[in-house]
């Protein structure tokens, strides 16, 4: 199909965005690619027959009500809007008729729509221990290791499940990798000494040498977890650990960072561990700075747990 066989409809715009070889759609990481594909299908089904030149920001406000289930799921609406705007941005780049005006209108309307509330859920180290125990009881040391790395090293969940490999861990058990979110942008690397992550070290006892290939694989298939299957196992472990249903697996990362801040580490050290860009660190000393920051971060957290357990 000719990707520029554009007939002026949203459907043909979606086709152009998702099939043209120079579209940014093809640069998405695996997880994002699946998410975008899902929402592009939804957009095509619901508004595919609408003419680009006849859509305004007022339409977007109306779609927001439906996409957010009357305001109950603002994150879903935000994601759907982001995917639509990505398709429109490609149309602007390709100079497809009507897309430039639509981009301006959608951007103006989107600023006035409510987004998801900031999550405040925080798990304790004791709850993560319970999660790991639940995973082991069900014969899934892979999930237990994933929980430990996300919490201790403040790594993004999907990086741990789909991105990390044993080759990212050196002989001194220092984890070094470029997160998928920054690999195509800043290239900012993350460093963490696993020897200072007690939960990870406990889990590594279940993984004999030599270690190679993807770090986290499903015991039944030997392949990385799908999002649906991992979510199913997360809900099982969460229930067994006695953790509330409103707690997400992704909250493990925020909980680890929160524990670090509560234990007194600086915002700058926490930012380095989380892989957030910092203008105060130059490329010449970056690797050394992040390792030192991670060591201070890890030391403070272990000391904080020790103080809590003896208080």
Short mmCIF file of C-alpha atoms in Angstrom, two decimals:
data_model
loop_
_atom_site.label_atom_id
_atom_site.label_comp_id
_atom_site.label_asym_id
_atom_site.label_seq_id
_atom_site.Cartn_x
_atom_site.Cartn_y
_atom_site.Cartn_z
CA UNK A 1 0.00 0.00 0.00
CA UNK A 2 1.26 3.48 -0.88
CA UNK A 3 1.75 5.19 2.50
CA UNK A 4 0.97 8.54 0.90
CA UNK A 5 -2.33 7.47 -0.54
CA UNK A 6 -3.87 10.05 1.75
CA UNK A 7 -7.58 10.67 1.27
CA UNK A 8 -7.94 13.24 4.03
CA UNK A 9 -9.32 10.91 6.69
CA UNK A 10 -7.89 9.96 10.07
CA UNK A 11 -7.79 6.35 8.89
CA UNK A 12 -5.48 7.17 5.99
CA UNK A 13 -3.35 9.33 8.29
CA UNK A 14 -2.98 6.42 10.70
CA UNK A 15 -2.00 4.20 7.77
CA UNK A 16 0.62 6.69 6.61
CA UNK A 17 2.05 7.09 10.11
CA UNK A 18 2.21 3.35 10.81
CA UNK A 19 3.54 2.19 7.43
CA UNK A 20 5.81 4.85 5.97
CA UNK A 21 9.44 3.72 6.36
CA UNK A 22 10.56 7.17 7.58
CA UNK A 23 7.88 7.45 10.25
CA UNK A 24 8.98 7.72 13.87
CA UNK A 25 6.54 4.90 14.56
CA UNK A 26 9.23 2.43 13.48
CA UNK A 27 11.70 3.85 16.01
CA UNK A 28 9.53 2.99 19.01
CA UNK A 29 10.82 0.43 21.48
CA UNK A 30 9.01 -2.91 21.66
CA UNK A 31 6.77 -2.02 24.60
CA UNK A 32 5.86 1.41 23.20
CA UNK A 33 5.29 -0.12 19.76
CA UNK A 34 2.65 -2.45 21.18
CA UNK A 35 0.96 0.37 23.09
CA UNK A 36 0.88 2.65 20.05
CA UNK A 37 -0.45 -0.15 17.84
CA UNK A 38 -3.29 -0.74 20.31
CA UNK A 39 -4.31 2.91 20.46
CA UNK A 40 -3.92 3.45 16.71
CA UNK A 41 -6.41 0.63 16.24
CA UNK A 42 -8.79 2.28 18.68
CA UNK A 43 -8.43 5.65 16.96
CA UNK A 44 -9.02 4.15 13.53
CA UNK A 45 -12.09 2.27 14.72
CA UNK A 46 -13.69 5.18 16.54
CA UNK A 47 -12.83 8.21 14.41
CA UNK A 48 -11.17 6.81 11.31
CA UNK A 49 -13.84 8.12 8.97
CA UNK A 50 -13.50 11.71 10.19
CA UNK A 51 -11.88 14.20 7.81
CA UNK A 52 -8.69 15.76 9.16
CA UNK A 53 -9.69 19.21 7.94
CA UNK A 54 -13.00 19.11 9.78
CA UNK A 55 -11.65 18.19 13.24
CA UNK A 56 -11.06 20.79 15.93
CA UNK A 57 -9.92 20.91 19.51
CA UNK A 58 -13.57 20.82 20.54
CA UNK A 59 -13.79 17.32 19.09
CA UNK A 60 -10.80 16.28 21.21
CA UNK A 61 -12.57 17.47 24.35
CA UNK A 62 -15.53 15.29 23.46
CA UNK A 63 -13.31 12.27 22.72
CA UNK A 64 -11.59 12.76 26.05
CA UNK A 65 -14.85 12.05 27.86
CA UNK A 66 -15.17 8.72 26.06
CA UNK A 67 -11.51 7.78 26.13
CA UNK A 68 -11.27 8.50 29.85
CA UNK A 69 -14.50 6.61 30.66
CA UNK A 70 -16.14 9.83 31.87
CA UNK A 71 -13.04 10.93 33.71
CA UNK A 72 -12.38 7.68 35.56
CA UNK A 73 -9.34 6.76 33.44
CA UNK A 74 -7.53 9.99 32.53
CA UNK A 75 -4.28 8.13 31.81
CA UNK A 76 -5.97 6.15 29.01
CA UNK A 77 -7.23 9.36 27.44
CA UNK A 78 -3.82 11.00 27.74
CA UNK A 79 -2.17 8.06 25.98
CA UNK A 80 -4.76 7.98 23.22
CA UNK A 81 -4.33 11.72 22.66
CA UNK A 82 -0.55 11.33 22.57
CA UNK A 83 -0.77 8.63 19.89
CA UNK A 84 -3.21 10.71 17.82
CA UNK A 85 -0.93 13.73 18.07
CA UNK A 86 2.07 11.61 17.03
CA UNK A 87 0.20 10.60 13.88
CA UNK A 88 -0.78 14.20 13.21
CA UNK A 89 2.83 15.33 13.77
CA UNK A 90 3.93 12.87 11.10
CA UNK A 91 1.28 14.35 8.81
CA UNK A 92 2.74 17.80 9.43
CA UNK A 93 6.22 16.50 8.63
CA UNK A 94 4.93 14.94 5.42
CA UNK A 95 2.91 18.07 4.60
CA UNK A 96 -0.34 16.18 4.39
CA UNK A 97 -3.27 18.59 3.93
CA UNK A 98 -4.97 19.79 7.09
CA UNK A 99 -2.48 18.31 9.54
CA UNK A 100 -0.65 21.53 10.43
CA UNK A 101 -3.85 23.31 11.48
CA UNK A 102 -5.09 20.21 13.31
CA UNK A 103 -1.82 19.93 15.27
CA UNK A 104 -2.21 23.49 16.56
CA UNK A 105 -5.83 22.93 17.53
CA UNK A 106 -5.21 19.61 19.27
CA UNK A 107 -2.26 20.98 21.22
CA UNK A 108 -4.28 23.95 22.46
CA UNK A 109 -7.20 21.76 23.54
CA UNK A 110 -5.01 19.12 25.17
CA UNK A 111 -3.47 21.69 27.53
CA UNK A 112 -6.89 22.25 29.09
CA UNK A 113 -7.74 18.59 29.62
CA UNK A 114 -7.07 16.94 33.00
CA UNK A 115 -4.29 14.40 33.18
CA UNK A 116 -3.82 11.49 35.57
CA UNK A 117 -3.24 12.36 39.20
CA UNK A 118 0.23 11.91 40.61
CA UNK A 119 0.52 8.51 42.25
CA UNK A 120 1.33 8.53 45.95
CA UNK A 121 1.45 4.76 46.56
CA UNK A 122 4.64 3.57 48.26
CA UNK A 123 5.66 0.03 49.17
CA UNK A 124 7.93 -0.79 52.08
CA UNK A 125 10.96 -3.04 51.96
CA UNK A 126 9.03 -5.56 54.06
CA UNK A 127 6.28 -5.71 51.43
CA UNK A 128 8.83 -6.32 48.69
CA UNK A 129 10.25 -9.20 50.74
CA UNK A 130 6.73 -10.63 50.94
CA UNK A 131 6.27 -10.25 47.19
CA UNK A 132 9.50 -12.11 46.53
CA UNK A 133 8.46 -14.89 48.89
CA UNK A 134 5.13 -15.23 47.09
CA UNK A 135 6.87 -15.51 43.73
CA UNK A 136 9.26 -18.18 45.04
CA UNK A 137 6.37 -20.13 46.56
CA UNK A 138 4.84 -20.27 43.08
CA UNK A 139 8.10 -21.41 41.46
CA UNK A 140 8.95 -18.07 39.84
CA UNK A 141 12.37 -16.86 40.98
CA UNK A 142 12.40 -14.73 37.83
CA UNK A 143 9.63 -12.51 39.22
CA UNK A 144 11.33 -12.33 42.61
CA UNK A 145 14.54 -11.15 40.96
CA UNK A 146 12.62 -8.60 38.90
CA UNK A 147 10.93 -7.18 42.00
CA UNK A 148 14.30 -6.93 43.75
CA UNK A 149 16.05 -5.13 40.89
CA UNK A 150 13.23 -2.66 40.26
CA UNK A 151 13.01 -1.77 43.96
CA UNK A 152 16.69 -1.82 44.91
CA UNK A 153 18.20 -0.32 41.75
CA UNK A 154 15.21 1.96 41.01
CA UNK A 155 15.06 0.56 37.49
CA UNK A 156 12.05 0.86 35.22
CA UNK A 157 9.98 -2.30 35.33
CA UNK A 158 9.86 -2.89 31.58
CA UNK A 159 13.59 -2.30 31.24
CA UNK A 160 14.13 -5.10 33.76
CA UNK A 161 11.67 -7.42 32.06
CA UNK A 162 12.58 -6.76 28.43
CA UNK A 163 15.83 -4.78 28.25
CA UNK A 164 18.37 -5.98 30.78
CA UNK A 165 20.74 -8.87 30.11
CA UNK A 166 23.32 -10.60 32.26
CA UNK A 167 25.97 -8.96 30.08
CA UNK A 168 24.95 -5.63 31.66
CA UNK A 169 26.44 -6.87 34.95
CA UNK A 170 30.24 -6.85 35.15
CA UNK A 171 32.58 -9.10 37.14
CA UNK A 172 32.29 -6.82 40.17
CA UNK A 173 28.47 -7.11 40.02
CA UNK A 174 28.05 -3.51 38.94
CA UNK A 175 24.98 -3.07 36.75
CA UNK A 176 25.51 -0.62 33.87
CA UNK A 177 22.97 -0.06 31.12
CA UNK A 178 21.26 2.63 29.06
CA UNK A 179 17.51 2.66 29.79
CA UNK A 180 15.24 2.15 26.80
CA UNK A 181 13.60 5.53 27.46
CA UNK A 182 16.87 7.41 27.00
CA UNK A 183 18.67 5.15 24.53
CA UNK A 184 17.39 7.06 21.52
CA UNK A 185 17.55 10.51 23.15
CA UNK A 186 20.20 11.43 25.71
CA UNK A 187 21.94 8.05 25.89
CA UNK A 188 22.13 8.59 29.65
CA UNK A 189 23.43 5.46 31.37
CA UNK A 190 22.48 4.05 34.76
CA UNK A 191 24.96 2.45 37.17
CA UNK A 192 24.21 0.48 40.34
CA UNK A 193 26.42 -1.72 42.55
CA UNK A 194 24.38 -4.89 43.08
CA UNK A 195 26.66 -5.90 45.96
CA UNK A 196 24.99 -3.05 47.88
CA UNK A 197 21.49 -4.27 47.03
CA UNK A 198 20.75 -6.96 49.67
CA UNK A 199 17.57 -8.25 48.04
CA UNK A 200 19.24 -8.64 44.66
CA UNK A 201 22.18 -10.47 46.21
CA UNK A 202 19.78 -12.85 47.95
CA UNK A 203 18.06 -13.53 44.63
CA UNK A 204 21.31 -14.08 42.73
CA UNK A 205 21.84 -17.18 44.85
CA UNK A 206 19.11 -18.76 42.73
CA UNK A 207 20.96 -18.01 39.48
CA UNK A 208 24.10 -20.14 39.07
CA UNK A 209 27.02 -19.20 36.86
CA UNK A 210 27.50 -18.80 33.98
CA UNK A 211 24.83 -16.20 33.41
CA UNK A 212 24.10 -14.96 29.88
CA UNK A 213 21.28 -13.62 27.78
CA UNK A 214 18.12 -11.89 29.02
CA UNK A 215 18.13 -11.43 32.78
CA UNK A 216 14.43 -12.12 33.31
CA UNK A 217 12.71 -14.95 31.45
CA UNK A 218 9.53 -16.86 32.15
CA UNK A 219 10.25 -20.26 33.73
CA UNK A 220 7.69 -22.00 31.54
CA UNK A 221 8.82 -20.68 28.17
CA UNK A 222 12.37 -19.43 28.57
CA UNK A 223 11.21 -16.21 26.88
CA UNK A 224 10.69 -12.69 28.27
CA UNK A 225 7.36 -12.07 29.97
CA UNK A 226 4.48 -10.57 28.04
CA UNK A 227 2.87 -7.62 29.79
CA UNK A 228 -0.40 -9.50 30.29
CA UNK A 229 1.22 -12.61 31.75
CA UNK A 230 3.49 -10.66 34.06
CA UNK A 231 0.52 -8.60 35.20
CA UNK A 232 -1.36 -11.79 36.01
CA UNK A 233 1.52 -13.07 38.13
CA UNK A 234 1.97 -9.68 39.79
CA UNK A 235 -1.66 -9.69 40.91
CA UNK A 236 -1.22 -13.19 42.30
CA UNK A 237 1.89 -12.23 44.29
CA UNK A 238 0.35 -8.97 45.44
CA UNK A 239 -2.65 -10.81 46.87
CA UNK A 240 -0.49 -13.39 48.64
CA UNK A 241 1.68 -10.64 50.09
CA UNK A 242 -1.39 -8.86 51.47
CA UNK A 243 -0.80 -5.71 49.41
CA UNK A 244 -3.72 -3.50 48.36
CA UNK A 245 -5.20 -3.89 44.89
CA UNK A 246 -4.43 -0.27 43.97
CA UNK A 247 -0.66 -0.91 44.15
CA UNK A 248 0.98 -1.38 40.75
CA UNK A 249 4.16 -3.26 39.90
CA UNK A 250 5.53 0.00 38.51
CA UNK A 251 5.23 1.48 42.01
CA UNK A 252 8.26 -0.61 42.98
CA UNK A 253 10.60 1.88 41.29
CA UNK A 254 9.01 4.95 42.88
CA UNK A 255 9.03 3.15 46.23
CA UNK A 256 12.75 2.49 45.96
CA UNK A 257 13.47 6.13 45.15
CA UNK A 258 11.20 7.24 47.98
CA UNK A 259 13.03 5.00 50.45
CA UNK A 260 16.30 6.51 49.30
CA UNK A 261 15.04 10.05 49.83
CA UNK A 262 13.55 9.11 53.22
CA UNK A 263 16.93 7.75 54.28
CA UNK A 264 18.57 11.10 53.61
CA UNK A 265 20.24 10.77 50.19
CA UNK A 266 20.46 13.91 48.10
CA UNK A 267 18.08 14.64 45.26
CA UNK A 268 21.09 14.75 42.94
CA UNK A 269 22.17 11.21 43.87
CA UNK A 270 18.62 9.93 43.53
CA UNK A 271 18.36 11.53 40.09
CA UNK A 272 21.53 9.81 38.93
CA UNK A 273 20.33 6.44 40.15
CA UNK A 274 16.96 6.95 38.45
CA UNK A 275 18.64 7.86 35.18
CA UNK A 276 17.32 11.41 35.08
CA UNK A 277 19.42 13.94 33.14
CA UNK A 278 21.56 16.33 35.19
CA UNK A 279 23.41 19.35 33.86
CA UNK A 280 25.83 19.20 36.79
CA UNK A 281 27.51 16.07 35.55
CA UNK A 282 29.82 16.22 32.54
CA UNK A 283 30.42 13.37 30.17
CA UNK A 284 34.07 13.23 31.23
CA UNK A 285 33.28 12.19 34.81
CA UNK A 286 29.77 10.79 34.38
CA UNK A 287 30.43 7.10 34.94
CA UNK A 288 32.46 7.68 38.09
CA UNK A 289 29.89 10.16 39.41
CA UNK A 290 26.97 7.80 38.94
CA UNK A 291 28.73 4.87 40.59
CA UNK A 292 29.66 6.97 43.62
CA UNK A 293 26.12 8.33 43.78
CA UNK A 294 24.70 4.81 43.60
CA UNK A 295 27.00 3.61 46.38
CA UNK A 296 25.93 6.46 48.68
CA UNK A 297 22.31 5.84 47.73
CA UNK A 298 22.57 2.10 48.48
CA UNK A 299 24.52 2.55 51.73
CA UNK A 300 21.99 5.03 53.08
CA UNK A 301 19.04 2.75 52.29
CA UNK A 302 20.55 -0.30 53.99
CA UNK A 303 21.42 1.81 57.04
CA UNK A 304 17.87 3.21 57.09
CA UNK A 305 16.37 -0.30 57.14
CA UNK A 306 18.74 -1.28 59.94
CA UNK A 307 17.68 1.73 62.02
CA UNK A 308 14.00 0.96 61.44
CA UNK A 309 14.37 -2.66 62.46
CA UNK A 310 16.09 -1.68 65.73
CA UNK A 311 13.84 1.21 66.65
#
